[in-house]
mmCIF file with all atom_site columns, C-alpha atoms and ligand atoms in Angstrom:
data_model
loop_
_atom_site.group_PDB
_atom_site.id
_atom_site.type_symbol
_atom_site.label_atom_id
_atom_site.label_alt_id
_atom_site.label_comp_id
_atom_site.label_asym_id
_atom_site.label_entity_id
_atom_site.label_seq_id
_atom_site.pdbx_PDB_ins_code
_atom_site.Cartn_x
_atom_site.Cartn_y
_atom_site.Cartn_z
_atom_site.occupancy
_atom_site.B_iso_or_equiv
_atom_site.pdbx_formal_charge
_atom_site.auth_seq_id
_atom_site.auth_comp_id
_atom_site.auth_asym_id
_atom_site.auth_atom_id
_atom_site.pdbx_PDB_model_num
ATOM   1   C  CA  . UNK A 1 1   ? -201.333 -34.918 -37.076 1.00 44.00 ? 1   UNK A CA  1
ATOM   2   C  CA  . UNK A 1 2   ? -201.177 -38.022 -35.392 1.00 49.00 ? 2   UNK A CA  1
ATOM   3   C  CA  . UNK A 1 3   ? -202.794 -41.646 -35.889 1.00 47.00 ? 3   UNK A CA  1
ATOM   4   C  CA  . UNK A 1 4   ? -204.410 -41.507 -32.867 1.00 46.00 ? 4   UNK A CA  1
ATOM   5   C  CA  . UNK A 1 5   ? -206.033 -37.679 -33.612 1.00 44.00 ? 5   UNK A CA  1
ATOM   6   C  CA  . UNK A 1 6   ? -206.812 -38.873 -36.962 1.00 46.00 ? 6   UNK A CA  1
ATOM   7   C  CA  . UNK A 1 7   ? -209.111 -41.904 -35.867 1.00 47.00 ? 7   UNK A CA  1
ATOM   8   C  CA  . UNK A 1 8   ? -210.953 -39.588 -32.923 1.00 48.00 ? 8   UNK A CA  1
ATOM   9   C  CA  . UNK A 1 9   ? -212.089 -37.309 -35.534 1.00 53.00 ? 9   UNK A CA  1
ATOM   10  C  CA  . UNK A 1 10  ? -212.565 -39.841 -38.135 1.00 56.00 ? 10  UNK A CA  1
ATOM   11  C  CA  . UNK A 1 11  ? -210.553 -38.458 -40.507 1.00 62.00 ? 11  UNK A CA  1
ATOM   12  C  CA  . UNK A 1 12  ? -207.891 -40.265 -42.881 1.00 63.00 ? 12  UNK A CA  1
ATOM   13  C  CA  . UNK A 1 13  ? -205.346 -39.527 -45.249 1.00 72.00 ? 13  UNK A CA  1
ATOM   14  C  CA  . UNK A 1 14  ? -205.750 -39.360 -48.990 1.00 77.00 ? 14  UNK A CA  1
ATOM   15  C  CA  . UNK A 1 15  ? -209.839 -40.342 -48.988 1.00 86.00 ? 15  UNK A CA  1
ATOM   16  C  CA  . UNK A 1 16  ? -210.903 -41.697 -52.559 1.00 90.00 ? 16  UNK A CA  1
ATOM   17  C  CA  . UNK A 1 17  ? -212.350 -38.751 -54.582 1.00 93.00 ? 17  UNK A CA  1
ATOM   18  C  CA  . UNK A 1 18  ? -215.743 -39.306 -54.800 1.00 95.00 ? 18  UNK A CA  1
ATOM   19  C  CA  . UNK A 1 19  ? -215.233 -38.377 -58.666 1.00 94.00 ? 19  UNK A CA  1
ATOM   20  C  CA  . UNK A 1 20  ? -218.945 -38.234 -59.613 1.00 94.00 ? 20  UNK A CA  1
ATOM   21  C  CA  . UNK A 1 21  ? -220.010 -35.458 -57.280 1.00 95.00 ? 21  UNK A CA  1
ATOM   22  C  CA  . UNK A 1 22  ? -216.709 -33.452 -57.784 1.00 95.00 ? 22  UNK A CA  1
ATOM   23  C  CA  . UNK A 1 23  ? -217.531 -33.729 -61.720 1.00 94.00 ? 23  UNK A CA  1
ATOM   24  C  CA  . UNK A 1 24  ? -221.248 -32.631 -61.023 1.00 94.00 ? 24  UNK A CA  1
ATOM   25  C  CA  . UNK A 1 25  ? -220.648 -29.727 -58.512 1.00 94.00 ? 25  UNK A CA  1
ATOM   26  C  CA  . UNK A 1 26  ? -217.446 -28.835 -60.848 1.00 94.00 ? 26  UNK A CA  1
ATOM   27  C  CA  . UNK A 1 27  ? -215.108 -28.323 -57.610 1.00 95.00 ? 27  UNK A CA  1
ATOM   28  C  CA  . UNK A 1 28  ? -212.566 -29.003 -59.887 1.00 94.00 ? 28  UNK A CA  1
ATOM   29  C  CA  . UNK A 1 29  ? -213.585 -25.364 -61.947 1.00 93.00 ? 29  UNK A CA  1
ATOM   30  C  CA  . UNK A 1 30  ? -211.985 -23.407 -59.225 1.00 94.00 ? 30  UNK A CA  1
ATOM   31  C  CA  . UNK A 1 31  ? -210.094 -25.647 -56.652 1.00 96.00 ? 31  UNK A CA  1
ATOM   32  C  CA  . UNK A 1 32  ? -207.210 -27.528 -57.480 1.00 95.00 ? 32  UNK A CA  1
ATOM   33  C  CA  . UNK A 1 33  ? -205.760 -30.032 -55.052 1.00 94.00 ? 33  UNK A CA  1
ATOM   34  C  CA  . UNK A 1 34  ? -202.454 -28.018 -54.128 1.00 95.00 ? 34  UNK A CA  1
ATOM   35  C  CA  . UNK A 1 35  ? -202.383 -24.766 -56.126 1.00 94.00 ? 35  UNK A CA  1
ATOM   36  C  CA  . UNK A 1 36  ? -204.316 -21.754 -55.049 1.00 92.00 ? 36  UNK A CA  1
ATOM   37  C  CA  . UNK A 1 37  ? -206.358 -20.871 -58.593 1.00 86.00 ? 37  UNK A CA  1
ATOM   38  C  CA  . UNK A 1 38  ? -209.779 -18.691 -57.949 1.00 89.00 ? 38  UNK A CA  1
ATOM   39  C  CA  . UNK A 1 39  ? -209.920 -20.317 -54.814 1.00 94.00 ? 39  UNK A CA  1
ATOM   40  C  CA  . UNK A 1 40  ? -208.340 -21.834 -51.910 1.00 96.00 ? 40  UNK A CA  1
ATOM   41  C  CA  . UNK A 1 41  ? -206.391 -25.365 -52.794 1.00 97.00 ? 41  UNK A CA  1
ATOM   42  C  CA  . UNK A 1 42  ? -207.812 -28.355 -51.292 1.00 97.00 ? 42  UNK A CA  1
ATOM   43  C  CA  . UNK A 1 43  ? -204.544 -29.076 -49.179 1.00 96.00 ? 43  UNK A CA  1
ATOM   44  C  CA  . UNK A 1 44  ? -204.773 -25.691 -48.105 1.00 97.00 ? 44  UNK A CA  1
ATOM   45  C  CA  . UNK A 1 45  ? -208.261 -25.981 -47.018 1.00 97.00 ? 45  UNK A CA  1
ATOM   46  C  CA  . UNK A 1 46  ? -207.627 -29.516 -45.225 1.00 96.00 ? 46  UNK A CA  1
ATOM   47  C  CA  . UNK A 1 47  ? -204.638 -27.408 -43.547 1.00 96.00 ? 47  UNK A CA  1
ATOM   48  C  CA  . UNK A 1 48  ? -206.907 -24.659 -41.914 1.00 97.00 ? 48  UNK A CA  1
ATOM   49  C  CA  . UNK A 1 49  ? -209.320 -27.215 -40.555 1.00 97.00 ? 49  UNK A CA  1
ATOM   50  C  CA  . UNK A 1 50  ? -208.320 -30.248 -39.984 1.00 93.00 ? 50  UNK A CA  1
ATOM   51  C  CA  . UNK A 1 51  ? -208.061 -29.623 -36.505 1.00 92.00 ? 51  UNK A CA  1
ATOM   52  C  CA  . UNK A 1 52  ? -211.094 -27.713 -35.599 1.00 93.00 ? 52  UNK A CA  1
ATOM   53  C  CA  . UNK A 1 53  ? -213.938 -30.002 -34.556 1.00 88.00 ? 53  UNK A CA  1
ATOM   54  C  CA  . UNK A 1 54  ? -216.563 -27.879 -35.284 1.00 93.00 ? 54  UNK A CA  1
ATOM   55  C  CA  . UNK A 1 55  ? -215.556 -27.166 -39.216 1.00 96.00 ? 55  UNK A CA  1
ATOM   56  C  CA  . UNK A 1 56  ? -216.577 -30.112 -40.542 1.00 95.00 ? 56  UNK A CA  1
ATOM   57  C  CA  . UNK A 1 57  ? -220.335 -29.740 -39.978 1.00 96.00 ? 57  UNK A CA  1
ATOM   58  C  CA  . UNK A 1 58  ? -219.937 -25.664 -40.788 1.00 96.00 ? 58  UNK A CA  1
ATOM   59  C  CA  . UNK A 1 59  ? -217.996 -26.749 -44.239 1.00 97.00 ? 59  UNK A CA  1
ATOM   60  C  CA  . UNK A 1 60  ? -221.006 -29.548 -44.774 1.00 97.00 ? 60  UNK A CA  1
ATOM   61  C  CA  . UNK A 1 61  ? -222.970 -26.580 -44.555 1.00 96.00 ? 61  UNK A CA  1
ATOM   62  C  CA  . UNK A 1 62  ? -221.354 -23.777 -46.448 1.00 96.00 ? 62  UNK A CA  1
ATOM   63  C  CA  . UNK A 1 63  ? -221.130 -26.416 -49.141 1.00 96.00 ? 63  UNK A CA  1
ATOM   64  C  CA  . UNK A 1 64  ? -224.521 -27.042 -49.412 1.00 96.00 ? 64  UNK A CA  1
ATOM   65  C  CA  . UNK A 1 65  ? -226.056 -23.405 -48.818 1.00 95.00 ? 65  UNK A CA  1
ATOM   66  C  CA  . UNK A 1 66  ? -223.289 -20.799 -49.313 1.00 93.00 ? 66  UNK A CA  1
ATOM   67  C  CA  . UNK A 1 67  ? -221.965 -19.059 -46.914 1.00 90.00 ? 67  UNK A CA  1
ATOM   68  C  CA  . UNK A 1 68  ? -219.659 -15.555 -45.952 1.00 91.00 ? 68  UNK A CA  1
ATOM   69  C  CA  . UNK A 1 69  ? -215.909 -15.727 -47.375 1.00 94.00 ? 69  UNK A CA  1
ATOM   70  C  CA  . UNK A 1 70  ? -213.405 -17.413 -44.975 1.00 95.00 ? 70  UNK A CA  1
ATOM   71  C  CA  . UNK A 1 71  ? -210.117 -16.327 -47.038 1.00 95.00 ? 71  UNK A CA  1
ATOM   72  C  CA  . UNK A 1 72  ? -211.189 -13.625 -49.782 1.00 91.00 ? 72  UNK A CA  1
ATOM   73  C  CA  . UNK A 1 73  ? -213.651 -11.364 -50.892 1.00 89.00 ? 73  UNK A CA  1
ATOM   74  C  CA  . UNK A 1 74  ? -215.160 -13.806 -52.657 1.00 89.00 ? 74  UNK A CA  1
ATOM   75  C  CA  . UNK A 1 75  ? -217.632 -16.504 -51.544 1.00 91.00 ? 75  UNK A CA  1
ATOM   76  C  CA  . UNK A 1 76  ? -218.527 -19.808 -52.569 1.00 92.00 ? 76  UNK A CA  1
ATOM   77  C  CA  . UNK A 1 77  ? -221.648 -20.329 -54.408 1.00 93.00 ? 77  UNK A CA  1
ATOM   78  C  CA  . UNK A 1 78  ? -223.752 -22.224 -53.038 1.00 95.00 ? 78  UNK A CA  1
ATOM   79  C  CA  . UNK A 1 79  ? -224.410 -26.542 -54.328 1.00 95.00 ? 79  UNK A CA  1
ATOM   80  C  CA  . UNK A 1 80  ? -227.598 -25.124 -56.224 1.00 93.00 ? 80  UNK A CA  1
ATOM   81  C  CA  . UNK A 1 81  ? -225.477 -22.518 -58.803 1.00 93.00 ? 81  UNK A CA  1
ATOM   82  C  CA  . UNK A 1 82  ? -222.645 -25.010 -58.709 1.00 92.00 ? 82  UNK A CA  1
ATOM   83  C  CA  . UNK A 1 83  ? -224.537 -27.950 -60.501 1.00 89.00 ? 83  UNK A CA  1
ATOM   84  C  CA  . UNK A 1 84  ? -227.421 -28.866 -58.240 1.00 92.00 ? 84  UNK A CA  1
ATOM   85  C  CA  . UNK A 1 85  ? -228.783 -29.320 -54.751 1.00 93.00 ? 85  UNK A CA  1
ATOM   86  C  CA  . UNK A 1 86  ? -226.262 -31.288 -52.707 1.00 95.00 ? 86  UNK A CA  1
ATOM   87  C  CA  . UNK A 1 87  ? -227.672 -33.937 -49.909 1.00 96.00 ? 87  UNK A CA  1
ATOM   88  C  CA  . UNK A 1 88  ? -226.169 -33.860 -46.334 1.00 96.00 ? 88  UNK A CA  1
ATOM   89  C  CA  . UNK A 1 89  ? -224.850 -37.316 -47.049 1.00 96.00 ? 89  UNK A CA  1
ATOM   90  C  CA  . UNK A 1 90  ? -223.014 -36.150 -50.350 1.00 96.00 ? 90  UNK A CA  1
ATOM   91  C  CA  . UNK A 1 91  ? -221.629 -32.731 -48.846 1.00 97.00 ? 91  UNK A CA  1
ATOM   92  C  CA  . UNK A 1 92  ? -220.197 -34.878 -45.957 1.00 96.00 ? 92  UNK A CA  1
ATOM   93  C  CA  . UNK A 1 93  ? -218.557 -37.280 -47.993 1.00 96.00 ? 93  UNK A CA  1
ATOM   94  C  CA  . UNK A 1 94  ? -217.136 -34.144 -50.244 1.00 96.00 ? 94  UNK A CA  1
ATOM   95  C  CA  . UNK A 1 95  ? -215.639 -32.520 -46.977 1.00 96.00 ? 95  UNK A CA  1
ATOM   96  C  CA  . UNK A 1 96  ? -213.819 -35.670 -45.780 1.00 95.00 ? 96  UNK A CA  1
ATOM   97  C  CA  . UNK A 1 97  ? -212.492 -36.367 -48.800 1.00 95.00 ? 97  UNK A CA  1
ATOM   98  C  CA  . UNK A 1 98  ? -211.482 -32.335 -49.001 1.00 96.00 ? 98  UNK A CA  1
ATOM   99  C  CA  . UNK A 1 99  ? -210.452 -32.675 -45.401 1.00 95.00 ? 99  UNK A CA  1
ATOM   100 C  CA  . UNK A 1 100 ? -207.767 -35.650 -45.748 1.00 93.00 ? 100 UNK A CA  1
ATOM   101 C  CA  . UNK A 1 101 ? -206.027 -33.993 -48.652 1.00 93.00 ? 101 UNK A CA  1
HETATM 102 C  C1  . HEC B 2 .   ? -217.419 -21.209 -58.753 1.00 81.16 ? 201 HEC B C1  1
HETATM 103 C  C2  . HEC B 2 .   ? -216.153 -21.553 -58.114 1.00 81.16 ? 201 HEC B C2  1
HETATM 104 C  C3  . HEC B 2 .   ? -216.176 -22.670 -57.062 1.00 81.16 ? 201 HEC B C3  1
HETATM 105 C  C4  . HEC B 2 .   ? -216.645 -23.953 -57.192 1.00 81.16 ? 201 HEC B C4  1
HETATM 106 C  C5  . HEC B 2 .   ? -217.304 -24.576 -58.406 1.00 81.16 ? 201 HEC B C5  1
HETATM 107 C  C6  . HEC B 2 .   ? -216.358 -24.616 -55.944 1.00 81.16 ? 201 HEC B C6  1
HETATM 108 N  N1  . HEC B 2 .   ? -215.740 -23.749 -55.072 1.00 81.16 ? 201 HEC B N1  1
HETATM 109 FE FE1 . HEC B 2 .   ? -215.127 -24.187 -53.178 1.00 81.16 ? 201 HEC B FE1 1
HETATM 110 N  N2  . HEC B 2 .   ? -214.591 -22.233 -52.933 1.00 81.16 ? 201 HEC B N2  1
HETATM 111 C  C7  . HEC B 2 .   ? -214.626 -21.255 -53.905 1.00 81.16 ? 201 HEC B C7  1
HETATM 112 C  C8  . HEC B 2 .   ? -214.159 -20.001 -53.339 1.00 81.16 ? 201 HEC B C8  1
HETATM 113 C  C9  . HEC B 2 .   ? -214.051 -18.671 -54.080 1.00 81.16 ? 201 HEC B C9  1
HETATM 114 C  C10 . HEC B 2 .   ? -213.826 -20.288 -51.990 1.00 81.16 ? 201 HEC B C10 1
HETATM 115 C  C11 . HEC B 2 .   ? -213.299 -19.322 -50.931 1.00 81.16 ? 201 HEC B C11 1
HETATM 116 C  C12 . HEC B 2 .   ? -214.502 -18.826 -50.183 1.00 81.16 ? 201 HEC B C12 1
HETATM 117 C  C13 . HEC B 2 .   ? -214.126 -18.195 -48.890 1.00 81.16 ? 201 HEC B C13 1
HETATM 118 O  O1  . HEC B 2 .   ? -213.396 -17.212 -48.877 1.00 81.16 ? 201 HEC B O1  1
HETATM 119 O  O2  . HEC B 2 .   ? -214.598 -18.716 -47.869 1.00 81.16 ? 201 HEC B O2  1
HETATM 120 C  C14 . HEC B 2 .   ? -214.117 -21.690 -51.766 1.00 81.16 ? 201 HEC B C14 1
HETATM 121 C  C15 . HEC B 2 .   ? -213.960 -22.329 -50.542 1.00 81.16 ? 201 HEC B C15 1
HETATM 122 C  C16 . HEC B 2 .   ? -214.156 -23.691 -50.322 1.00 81.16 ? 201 HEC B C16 1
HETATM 123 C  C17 . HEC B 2 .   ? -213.982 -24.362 -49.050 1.00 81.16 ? 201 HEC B C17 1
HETATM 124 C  C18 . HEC B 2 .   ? -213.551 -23.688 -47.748 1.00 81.16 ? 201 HEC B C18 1
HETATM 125 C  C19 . HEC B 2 .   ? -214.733 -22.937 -47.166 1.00 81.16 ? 201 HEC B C19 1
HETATM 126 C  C20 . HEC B 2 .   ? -214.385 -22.152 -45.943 1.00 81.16 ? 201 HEC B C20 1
HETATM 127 O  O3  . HEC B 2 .   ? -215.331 -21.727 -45.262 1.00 81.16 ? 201 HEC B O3  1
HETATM 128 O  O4  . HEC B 2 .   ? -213.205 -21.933 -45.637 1.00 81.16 ? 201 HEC B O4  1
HETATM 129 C  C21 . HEC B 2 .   ? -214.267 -25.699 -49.261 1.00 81.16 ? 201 HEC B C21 1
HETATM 130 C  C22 . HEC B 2 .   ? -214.240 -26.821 -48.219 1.00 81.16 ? 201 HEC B C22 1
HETATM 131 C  C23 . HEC B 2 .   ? -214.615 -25.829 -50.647 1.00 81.16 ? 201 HEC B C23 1
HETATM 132 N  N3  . HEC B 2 .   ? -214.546 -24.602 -51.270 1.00 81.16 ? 201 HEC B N3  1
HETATM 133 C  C24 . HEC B 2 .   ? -214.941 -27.028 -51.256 1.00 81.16 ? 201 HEC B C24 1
HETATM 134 C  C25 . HEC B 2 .   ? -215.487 -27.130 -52.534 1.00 81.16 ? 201 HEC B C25 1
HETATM 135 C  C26 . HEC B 2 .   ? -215.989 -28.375 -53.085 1.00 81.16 ? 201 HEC B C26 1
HETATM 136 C  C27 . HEC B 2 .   ? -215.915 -29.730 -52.390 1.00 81.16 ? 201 HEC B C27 1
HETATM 137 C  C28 . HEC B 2 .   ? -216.508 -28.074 -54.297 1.00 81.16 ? 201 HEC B C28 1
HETATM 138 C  C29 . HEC B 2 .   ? -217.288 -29.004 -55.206 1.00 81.16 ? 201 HEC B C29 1
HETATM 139 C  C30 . HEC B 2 .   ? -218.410 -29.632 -54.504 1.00 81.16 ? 201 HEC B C30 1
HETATM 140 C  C31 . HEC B 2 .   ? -216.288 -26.641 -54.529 1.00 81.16 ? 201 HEC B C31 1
HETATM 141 N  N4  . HEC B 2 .   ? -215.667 -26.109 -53.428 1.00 81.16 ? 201 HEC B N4  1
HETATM 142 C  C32 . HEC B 2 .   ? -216.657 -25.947 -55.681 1.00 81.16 ? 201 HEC B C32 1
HETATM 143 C  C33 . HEC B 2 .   ? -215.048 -21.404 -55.207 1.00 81.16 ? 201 HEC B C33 1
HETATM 144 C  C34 . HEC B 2 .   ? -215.618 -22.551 -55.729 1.00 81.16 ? 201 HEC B C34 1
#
């Protein structure tokens, strides 16, 4: 992608983890950053959409409430099994960072 795309869309390269909500929704548990484990890898996650302007608000959702598998037979909880409820603010933050891996 380039520098120009990435500032329309407001998306950057290697966002801070925002440890303290990965450690309390355990992402960590079944992501990891670049190996595909019980679930997608981050980087292959930030692959799929990182172009589509419409996932970033659908991922905000899905990680908040749940939502129908995008890549297996197996969906991802939703925020409230994971570790508690997740704010709009806080799953937004947890899809850009997810997003510029
Ligand atoms: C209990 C295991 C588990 C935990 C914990 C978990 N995930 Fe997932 N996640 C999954 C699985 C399984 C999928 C694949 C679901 C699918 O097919 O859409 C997934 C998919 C995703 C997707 C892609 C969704 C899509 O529609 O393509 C994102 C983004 C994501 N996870 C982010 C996170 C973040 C951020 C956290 C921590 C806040 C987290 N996940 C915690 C299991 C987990």
């Amino acid at each position: 992608m380039c520098a120009a795309s990435a500032l329309t869309t407001g998306l950057a390269y290697g966002e801070p983890e925002p440890s303290a909500l990965v450690d309390q929704q355990h992402c960590m548990f079944c992501h990891t950053r670049d190996a595909p484990f019980l679930a997608p890898s981050f980087q292959q996650i930030a692959e799929r959409y990182r172009n589509s302007p419409d996932a970033q608000a659908m991922l905000e959702h899905k990680l908040r409430l749940g939502g129908k598998a995008h890549w297996g037979d197996t969906p991802m909880p939703p925020a409230a099994e994971r570790g508690g409820p997740l704010s709009a603010e806080d799953a937004h933050t947890l899809v850009l960072w997810v997003l510029s891996q």
